[in-house]
mmCIF file of C-alpha atoms in Angstrom:
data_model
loop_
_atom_site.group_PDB
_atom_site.id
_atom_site.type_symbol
_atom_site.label_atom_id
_atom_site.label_comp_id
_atom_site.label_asym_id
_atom_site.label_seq_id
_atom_site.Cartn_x
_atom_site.Cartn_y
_atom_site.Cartn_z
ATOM 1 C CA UNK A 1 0.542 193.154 3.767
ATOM 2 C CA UNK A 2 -0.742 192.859 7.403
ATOM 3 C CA UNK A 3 -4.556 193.321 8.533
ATOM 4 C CA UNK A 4 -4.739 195.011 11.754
ATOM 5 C CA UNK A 5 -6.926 197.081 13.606
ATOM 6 C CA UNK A 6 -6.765 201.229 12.764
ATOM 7 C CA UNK A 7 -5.661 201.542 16.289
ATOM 8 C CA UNK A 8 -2.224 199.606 16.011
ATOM 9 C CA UNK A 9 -1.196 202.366 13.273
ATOM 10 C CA UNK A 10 1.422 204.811 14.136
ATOM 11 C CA UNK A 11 1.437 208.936 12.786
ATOM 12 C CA UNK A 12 2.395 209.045 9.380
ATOM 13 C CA UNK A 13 0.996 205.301 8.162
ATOM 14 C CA UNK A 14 -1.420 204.890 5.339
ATOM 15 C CA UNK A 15 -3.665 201.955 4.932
ATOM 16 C CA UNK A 16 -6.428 200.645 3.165
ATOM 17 C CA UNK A 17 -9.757 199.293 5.095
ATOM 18 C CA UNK A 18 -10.823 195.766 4.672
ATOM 19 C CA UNK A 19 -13.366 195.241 6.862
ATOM 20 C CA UNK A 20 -15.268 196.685 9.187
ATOM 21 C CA UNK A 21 -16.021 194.827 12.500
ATOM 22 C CA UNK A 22 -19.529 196.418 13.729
ATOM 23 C CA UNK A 23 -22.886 195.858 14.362
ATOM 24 C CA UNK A 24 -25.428 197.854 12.111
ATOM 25 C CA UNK A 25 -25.580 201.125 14.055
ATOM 26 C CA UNK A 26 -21.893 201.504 14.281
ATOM 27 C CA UNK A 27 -21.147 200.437 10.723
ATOM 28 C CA UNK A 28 -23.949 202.316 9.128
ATOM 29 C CA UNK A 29 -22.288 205.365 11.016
ATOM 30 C CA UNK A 30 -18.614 205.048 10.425
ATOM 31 C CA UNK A 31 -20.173 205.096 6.749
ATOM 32 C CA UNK A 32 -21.742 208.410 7.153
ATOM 33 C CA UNK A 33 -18.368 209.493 8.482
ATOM 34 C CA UNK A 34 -16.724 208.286 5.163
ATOM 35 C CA UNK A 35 -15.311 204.965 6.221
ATOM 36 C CA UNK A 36 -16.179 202.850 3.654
ATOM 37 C CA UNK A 37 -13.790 198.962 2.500
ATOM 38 C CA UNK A 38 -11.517 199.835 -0.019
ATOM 39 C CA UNK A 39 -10.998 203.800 1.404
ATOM 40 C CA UNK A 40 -7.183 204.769 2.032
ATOM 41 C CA UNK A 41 -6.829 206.594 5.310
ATOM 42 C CA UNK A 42 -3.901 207.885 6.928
ATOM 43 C CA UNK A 43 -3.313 208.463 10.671
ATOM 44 C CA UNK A 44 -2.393 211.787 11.958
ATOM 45 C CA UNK A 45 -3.007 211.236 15.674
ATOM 46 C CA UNK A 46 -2.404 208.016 16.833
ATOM 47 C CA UNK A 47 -1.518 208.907 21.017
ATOM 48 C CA UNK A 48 -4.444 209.360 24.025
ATOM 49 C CA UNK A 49 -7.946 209.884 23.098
ATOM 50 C CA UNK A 50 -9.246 209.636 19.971
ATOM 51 C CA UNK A 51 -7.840 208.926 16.840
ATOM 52 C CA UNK A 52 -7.551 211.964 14.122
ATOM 53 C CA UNK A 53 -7.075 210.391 10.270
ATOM 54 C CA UNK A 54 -7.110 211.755 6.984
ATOM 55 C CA UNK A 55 -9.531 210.366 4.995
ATOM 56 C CA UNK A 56 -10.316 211.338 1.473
ATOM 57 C CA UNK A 57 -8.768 214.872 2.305
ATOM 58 C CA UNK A 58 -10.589 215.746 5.145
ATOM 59 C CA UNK A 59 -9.476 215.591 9.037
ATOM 60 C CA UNK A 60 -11.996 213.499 11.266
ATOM 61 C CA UNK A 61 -11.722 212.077 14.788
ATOM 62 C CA UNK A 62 -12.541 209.116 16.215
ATOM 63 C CA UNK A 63 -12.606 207.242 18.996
ATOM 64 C CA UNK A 64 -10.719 204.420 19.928
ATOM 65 C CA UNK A 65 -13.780 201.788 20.211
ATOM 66 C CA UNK A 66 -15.230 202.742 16.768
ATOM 67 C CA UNK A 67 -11.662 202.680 15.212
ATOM 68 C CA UNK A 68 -10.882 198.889 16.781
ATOM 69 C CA UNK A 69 -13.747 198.107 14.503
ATOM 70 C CA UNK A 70 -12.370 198.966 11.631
ATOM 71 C CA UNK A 71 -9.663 196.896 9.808
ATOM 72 C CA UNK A 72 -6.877 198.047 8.101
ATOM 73 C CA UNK A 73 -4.099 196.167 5.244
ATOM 74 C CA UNK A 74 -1.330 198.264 6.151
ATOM 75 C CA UNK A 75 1.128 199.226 2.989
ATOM 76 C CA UNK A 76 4.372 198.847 3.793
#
């Protein structure tokens, strides 16, 4: 299984997260958002703009900065 960032996933792919890259302020908000190491989150959206994912049955965007931060163990 491959770490990469959430960005590099294509429509359709599920992953796991495994870290997040951020300072405190970022971090401490992608965890309000629901992003937390060990959540599965698929990607829905994956082309200009921000991201849109699926994460723990819910639809959220984000943008493209935030989601670099976060890193994924993709499931093959």
């Amino acid at each position: 299984m491959a770490k990469m960032p959430l960005t590099q996933l294509s429509p359709g792919e599920e992953a796991t997260i495994r870290e997040i890259n951020a300072g405190c302020r970022a971090t401490k908000r992608l965890c309000e958002m629901g992003f937390y190491i060990g959540s599965n989150v698929k990607v829905l959206k994956n082309d200009r703009g921000p991201l849109i994912v699926s994460l723990s049955g819910n639809k959220i965007a984000i943008g493209r900065g935030l989601a670099q931060k976060i890193i994924v163990e993709y499931k093959n």
